[in-house]
Short mmCIF file of C-alpha atoms in Angstrom, two decimals:
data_model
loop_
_atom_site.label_atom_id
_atom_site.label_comp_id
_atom_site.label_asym_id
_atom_site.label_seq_id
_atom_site.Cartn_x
_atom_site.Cartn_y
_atom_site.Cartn_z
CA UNK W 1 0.00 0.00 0.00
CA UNK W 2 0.98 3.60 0.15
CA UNK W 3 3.27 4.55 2.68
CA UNK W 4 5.06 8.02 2.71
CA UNK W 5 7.57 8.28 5.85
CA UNK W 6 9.46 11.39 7.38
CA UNK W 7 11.59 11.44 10.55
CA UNK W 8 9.56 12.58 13.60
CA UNK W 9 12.55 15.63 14.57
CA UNK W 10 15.04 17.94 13.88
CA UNK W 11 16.24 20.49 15.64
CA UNK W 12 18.84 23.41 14.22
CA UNK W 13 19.73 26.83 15.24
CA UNK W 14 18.78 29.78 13.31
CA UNK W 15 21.10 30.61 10.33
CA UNK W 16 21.52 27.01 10.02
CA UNK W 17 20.25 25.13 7.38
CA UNK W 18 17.50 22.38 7.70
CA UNK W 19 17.03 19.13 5.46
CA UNK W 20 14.31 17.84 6.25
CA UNK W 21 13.75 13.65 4.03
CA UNK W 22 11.23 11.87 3.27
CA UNK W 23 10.42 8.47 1.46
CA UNK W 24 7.40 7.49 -0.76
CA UNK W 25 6.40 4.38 -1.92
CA UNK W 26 3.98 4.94 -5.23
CA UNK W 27 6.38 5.36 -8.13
CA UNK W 28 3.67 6.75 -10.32
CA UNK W 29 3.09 9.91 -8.01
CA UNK W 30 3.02 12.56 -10.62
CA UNK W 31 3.41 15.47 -7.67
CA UNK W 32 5.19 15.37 -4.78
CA UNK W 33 4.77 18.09 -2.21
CA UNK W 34 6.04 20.03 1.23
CA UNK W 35 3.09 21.23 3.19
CA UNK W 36 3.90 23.43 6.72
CA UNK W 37 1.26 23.02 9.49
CA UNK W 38 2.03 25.95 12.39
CA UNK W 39 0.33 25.14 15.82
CA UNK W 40 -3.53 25.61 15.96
CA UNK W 41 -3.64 26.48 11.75
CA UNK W 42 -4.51 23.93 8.91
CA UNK W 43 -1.76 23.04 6.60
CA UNK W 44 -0.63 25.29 3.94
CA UNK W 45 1.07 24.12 0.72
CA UNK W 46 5.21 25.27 0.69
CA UNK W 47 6.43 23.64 -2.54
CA UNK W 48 5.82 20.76 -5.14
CA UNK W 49 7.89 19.19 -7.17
CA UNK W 50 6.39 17.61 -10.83
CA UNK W 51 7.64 13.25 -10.71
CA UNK W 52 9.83 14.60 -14.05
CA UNK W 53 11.99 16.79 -11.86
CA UNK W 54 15.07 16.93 -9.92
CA UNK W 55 15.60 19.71 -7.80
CA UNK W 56 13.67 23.16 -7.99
CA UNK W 57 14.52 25.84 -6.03
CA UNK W 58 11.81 28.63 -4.83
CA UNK W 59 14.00 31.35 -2.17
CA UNK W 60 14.79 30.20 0.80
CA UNK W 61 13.34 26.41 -0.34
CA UNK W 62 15.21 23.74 -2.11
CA UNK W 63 13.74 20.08 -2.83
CA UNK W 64 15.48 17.48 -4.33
CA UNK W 65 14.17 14.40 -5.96
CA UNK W 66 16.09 11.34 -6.50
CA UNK W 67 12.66 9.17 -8.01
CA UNK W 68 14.88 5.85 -8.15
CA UNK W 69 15.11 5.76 -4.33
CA UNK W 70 11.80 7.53 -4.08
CA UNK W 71 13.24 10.03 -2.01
CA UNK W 72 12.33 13.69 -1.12
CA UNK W 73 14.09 16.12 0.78
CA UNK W 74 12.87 19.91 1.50
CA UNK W 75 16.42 22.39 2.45
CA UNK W 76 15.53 25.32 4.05
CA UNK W 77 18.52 28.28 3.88
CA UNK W 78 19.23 30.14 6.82
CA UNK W 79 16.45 29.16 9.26
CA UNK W 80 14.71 30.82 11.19
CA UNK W 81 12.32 31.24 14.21
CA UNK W 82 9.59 31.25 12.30
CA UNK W 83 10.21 28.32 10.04
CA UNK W 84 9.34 26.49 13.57
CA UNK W 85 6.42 24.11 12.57
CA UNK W 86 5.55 20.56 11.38
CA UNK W 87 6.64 19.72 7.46
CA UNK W 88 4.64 17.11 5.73
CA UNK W 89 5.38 15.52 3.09
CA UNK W 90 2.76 14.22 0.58
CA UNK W 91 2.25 12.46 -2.96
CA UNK W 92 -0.33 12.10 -4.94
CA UNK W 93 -1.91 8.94 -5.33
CA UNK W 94 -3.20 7.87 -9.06
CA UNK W 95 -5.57 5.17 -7.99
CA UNK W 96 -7.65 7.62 -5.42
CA UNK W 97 -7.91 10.86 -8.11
CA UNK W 98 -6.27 13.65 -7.07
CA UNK W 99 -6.04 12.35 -2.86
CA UNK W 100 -2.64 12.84 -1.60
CA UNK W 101 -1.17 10.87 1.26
CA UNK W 102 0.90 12.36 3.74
CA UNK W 103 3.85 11.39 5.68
CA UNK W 104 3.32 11.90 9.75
CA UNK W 105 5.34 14.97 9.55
CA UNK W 106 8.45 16.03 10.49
CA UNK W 107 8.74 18.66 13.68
CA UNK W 108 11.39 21.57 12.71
CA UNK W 109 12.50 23.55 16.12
CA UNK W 110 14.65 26.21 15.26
CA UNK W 111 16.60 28.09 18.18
CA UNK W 112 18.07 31.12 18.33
CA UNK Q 1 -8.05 33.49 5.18
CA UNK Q 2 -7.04 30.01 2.98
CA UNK Q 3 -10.55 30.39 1.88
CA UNK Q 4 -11.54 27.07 2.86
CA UNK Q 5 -14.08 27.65 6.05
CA UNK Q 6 -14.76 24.73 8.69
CA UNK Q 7 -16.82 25.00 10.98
CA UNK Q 8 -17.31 24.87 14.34
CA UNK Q 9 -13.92 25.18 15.09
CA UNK Q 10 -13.92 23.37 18.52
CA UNK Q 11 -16.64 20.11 19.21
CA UNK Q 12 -16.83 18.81 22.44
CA UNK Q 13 -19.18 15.54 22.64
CA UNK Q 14 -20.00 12.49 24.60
CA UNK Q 15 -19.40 8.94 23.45
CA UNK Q 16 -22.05 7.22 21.38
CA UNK Q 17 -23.35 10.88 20.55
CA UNK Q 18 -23.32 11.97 16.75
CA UNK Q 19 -21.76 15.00 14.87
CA UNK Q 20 -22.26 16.84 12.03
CA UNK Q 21 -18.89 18.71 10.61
CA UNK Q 22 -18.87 21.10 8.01
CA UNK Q 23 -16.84 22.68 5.13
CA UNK Q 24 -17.16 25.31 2.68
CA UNK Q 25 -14.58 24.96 -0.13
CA UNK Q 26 -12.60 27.85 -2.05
CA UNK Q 27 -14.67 29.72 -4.82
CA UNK Q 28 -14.33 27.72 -7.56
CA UNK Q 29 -13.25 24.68 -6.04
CA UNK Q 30 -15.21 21.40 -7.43
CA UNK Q 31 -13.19 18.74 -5.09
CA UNK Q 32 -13.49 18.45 -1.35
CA UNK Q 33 -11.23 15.84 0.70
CA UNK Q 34 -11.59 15.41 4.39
CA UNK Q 35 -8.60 14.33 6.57
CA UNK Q 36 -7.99 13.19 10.62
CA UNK Q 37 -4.77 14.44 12.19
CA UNK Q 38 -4.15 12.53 15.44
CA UNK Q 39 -1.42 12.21 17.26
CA UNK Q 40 -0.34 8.69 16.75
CA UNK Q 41 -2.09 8.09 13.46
CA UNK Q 42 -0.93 11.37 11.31
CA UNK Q 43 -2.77 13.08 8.78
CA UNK Q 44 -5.21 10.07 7.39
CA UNK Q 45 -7.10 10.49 4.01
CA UNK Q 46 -10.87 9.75 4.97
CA UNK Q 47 -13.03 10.99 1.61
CA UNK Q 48 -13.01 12.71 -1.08
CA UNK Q 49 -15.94 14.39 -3.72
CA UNK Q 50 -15.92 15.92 -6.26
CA UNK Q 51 -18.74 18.42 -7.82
CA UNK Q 52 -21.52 16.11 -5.36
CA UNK Q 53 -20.14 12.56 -6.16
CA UNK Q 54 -17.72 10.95 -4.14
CA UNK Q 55 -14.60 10.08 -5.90
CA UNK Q 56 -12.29 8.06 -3.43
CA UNK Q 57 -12.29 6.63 -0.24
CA UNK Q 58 -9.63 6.27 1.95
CA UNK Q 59 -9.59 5.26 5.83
CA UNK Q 60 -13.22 5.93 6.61
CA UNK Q 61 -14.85 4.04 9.14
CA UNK Q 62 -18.47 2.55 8.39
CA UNK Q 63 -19.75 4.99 11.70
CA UNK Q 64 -18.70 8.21 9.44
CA UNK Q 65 -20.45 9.36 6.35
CA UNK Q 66 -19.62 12.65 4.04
CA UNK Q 67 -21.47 14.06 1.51
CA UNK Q 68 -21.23 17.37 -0.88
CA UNK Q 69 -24.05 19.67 -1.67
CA UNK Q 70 -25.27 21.37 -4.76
CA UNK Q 71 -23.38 24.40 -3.66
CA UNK Q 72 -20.31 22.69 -2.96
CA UNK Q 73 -20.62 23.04 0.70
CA UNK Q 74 -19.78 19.39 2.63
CA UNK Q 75 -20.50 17.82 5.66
CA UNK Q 76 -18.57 14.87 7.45
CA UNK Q 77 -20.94 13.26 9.72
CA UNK Q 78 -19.89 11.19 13.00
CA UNK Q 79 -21.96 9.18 14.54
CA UNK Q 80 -21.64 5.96 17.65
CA UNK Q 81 -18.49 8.63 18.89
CA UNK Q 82 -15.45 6.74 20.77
CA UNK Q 83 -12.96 7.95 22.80
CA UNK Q 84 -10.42 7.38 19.38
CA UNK Q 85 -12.40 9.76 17.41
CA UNK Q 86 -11.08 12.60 19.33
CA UNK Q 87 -8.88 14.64 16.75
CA UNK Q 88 -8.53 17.34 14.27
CA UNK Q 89 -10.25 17.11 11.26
CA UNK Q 90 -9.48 18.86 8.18
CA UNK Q 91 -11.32 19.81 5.15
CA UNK Q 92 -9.70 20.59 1.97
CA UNK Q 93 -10.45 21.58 -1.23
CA UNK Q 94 -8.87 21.88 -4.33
CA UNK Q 95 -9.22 22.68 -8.61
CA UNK Q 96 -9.49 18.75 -9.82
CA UNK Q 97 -6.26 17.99 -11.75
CA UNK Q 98 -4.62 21.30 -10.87
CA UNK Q 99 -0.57 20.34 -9.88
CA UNK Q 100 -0.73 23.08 -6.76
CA UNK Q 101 -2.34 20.51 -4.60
CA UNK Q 102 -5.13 21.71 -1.60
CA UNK Q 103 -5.62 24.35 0.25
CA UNK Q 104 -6.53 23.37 3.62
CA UNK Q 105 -9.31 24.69 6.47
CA UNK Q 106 -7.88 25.83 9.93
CA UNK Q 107 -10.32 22.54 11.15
CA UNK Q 108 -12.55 21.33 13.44
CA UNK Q 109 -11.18 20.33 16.76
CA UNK Q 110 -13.52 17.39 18.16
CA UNK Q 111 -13.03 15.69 21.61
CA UNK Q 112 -14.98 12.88 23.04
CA UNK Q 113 -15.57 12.58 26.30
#
């Protein structure tokens, strides 16, 4: 079945960088996607990355996409306080429309 | 403002009680997907429609039932509540086939008691 997994923590200081992986199972995701979730708000979309990509770069955001290993990684340049919050990683899933599945998210604290 | 309205926003229910949850997509939006965040289990895919016909079904237990409205609106209903059904729930709507993905509601915050 689908299965998309993340590491639960990381923890940098600020002006640090943060790389942030994740692994997906469905090889025929045609997006792949970084959503941030800050405490007590819904989750709001960061970055996607198209299945015919490598890396695409949007500021402060880098993801990478190595689609033999079916891994995803989000970089964020020089962190900071803000950037605190849970990252989720998602694909989309063919068989279910346009549903994505999401990892259980990853925890970024980011001290100063 | 995502543009994508839940409400309530906080549920606070006894067990065996039913609820009805409810979620106005973004103008324009056809699809609607509703999602449980818990703790332990993550974000979990639970249903998805799209322009008043459900399209995909993911985790949804037989107590919970969804369904979309003429105007788009949708409501996630809960019914025979357990402890375990205490979580956030999320609505989310999006442009079917559009690569930007959702855009989510703040959700509904439902505990059982």
């Amino acid at each position: 079945g689908e299965d998309v997994e993340q590491s639960l923590f990381l923890s940098v200081r600020e002006g640090d960088s943060s790389v942030i992986n994740c692994t997906y199972t469905d090889s025929s995701s045609t997006y792949l996607y970084w959503y941030k979730q800050e405490p007590g708000a819904g989750l709001q979309l960061l970055t996607y990355i198209f299945s015919n990509m490598d890396m695409k770069q949007d500021q402060r955001l880098t993801v990478l996409l190595n689609k033999k290993d079916k891994h995803l990684s989000l970089r964020i340049a020089d962190t900071q306080t803000g950037d605190s919050a849970i990252y989720f990683c998602a694909e989309s899933i063919n068989q279910a429309g346009t549903a994505l599945i999401f990892g259980k998210g990853t925890t970024l604290s980011v001290s100063s | 403002d995502s543009g994508v309205t839940q409400t309530p926003k906080h549920l606070i229910t006894a067990t065996g009680q039913r609820v009805t949850l409810r979620c106005s997509p973004r103008s324009g939006d056809l699809s609607v997907y509703w999602y449980q965040q818990s703790l332990d289990q993550g974000l979990q895919f639970l249903i998805q429609y799209y322009n008043g016909e459900e399209r995909a079904k993911g985790n949804i237990l037989e107590r919970f039932s969804a369904q979309q409205f003429p105007d788009l609106h949708s409501e996630l209903n809960l019914s025979s509540l357990e402890l375990g059904d205490s979580a956030l729930y999320f609505c989310a709507s999006s442009n079917m086939g559009s690569p930007y993905g959702y855009t989510f509601g703040s959700g509904t915050r439902l505990t059982v008691v």
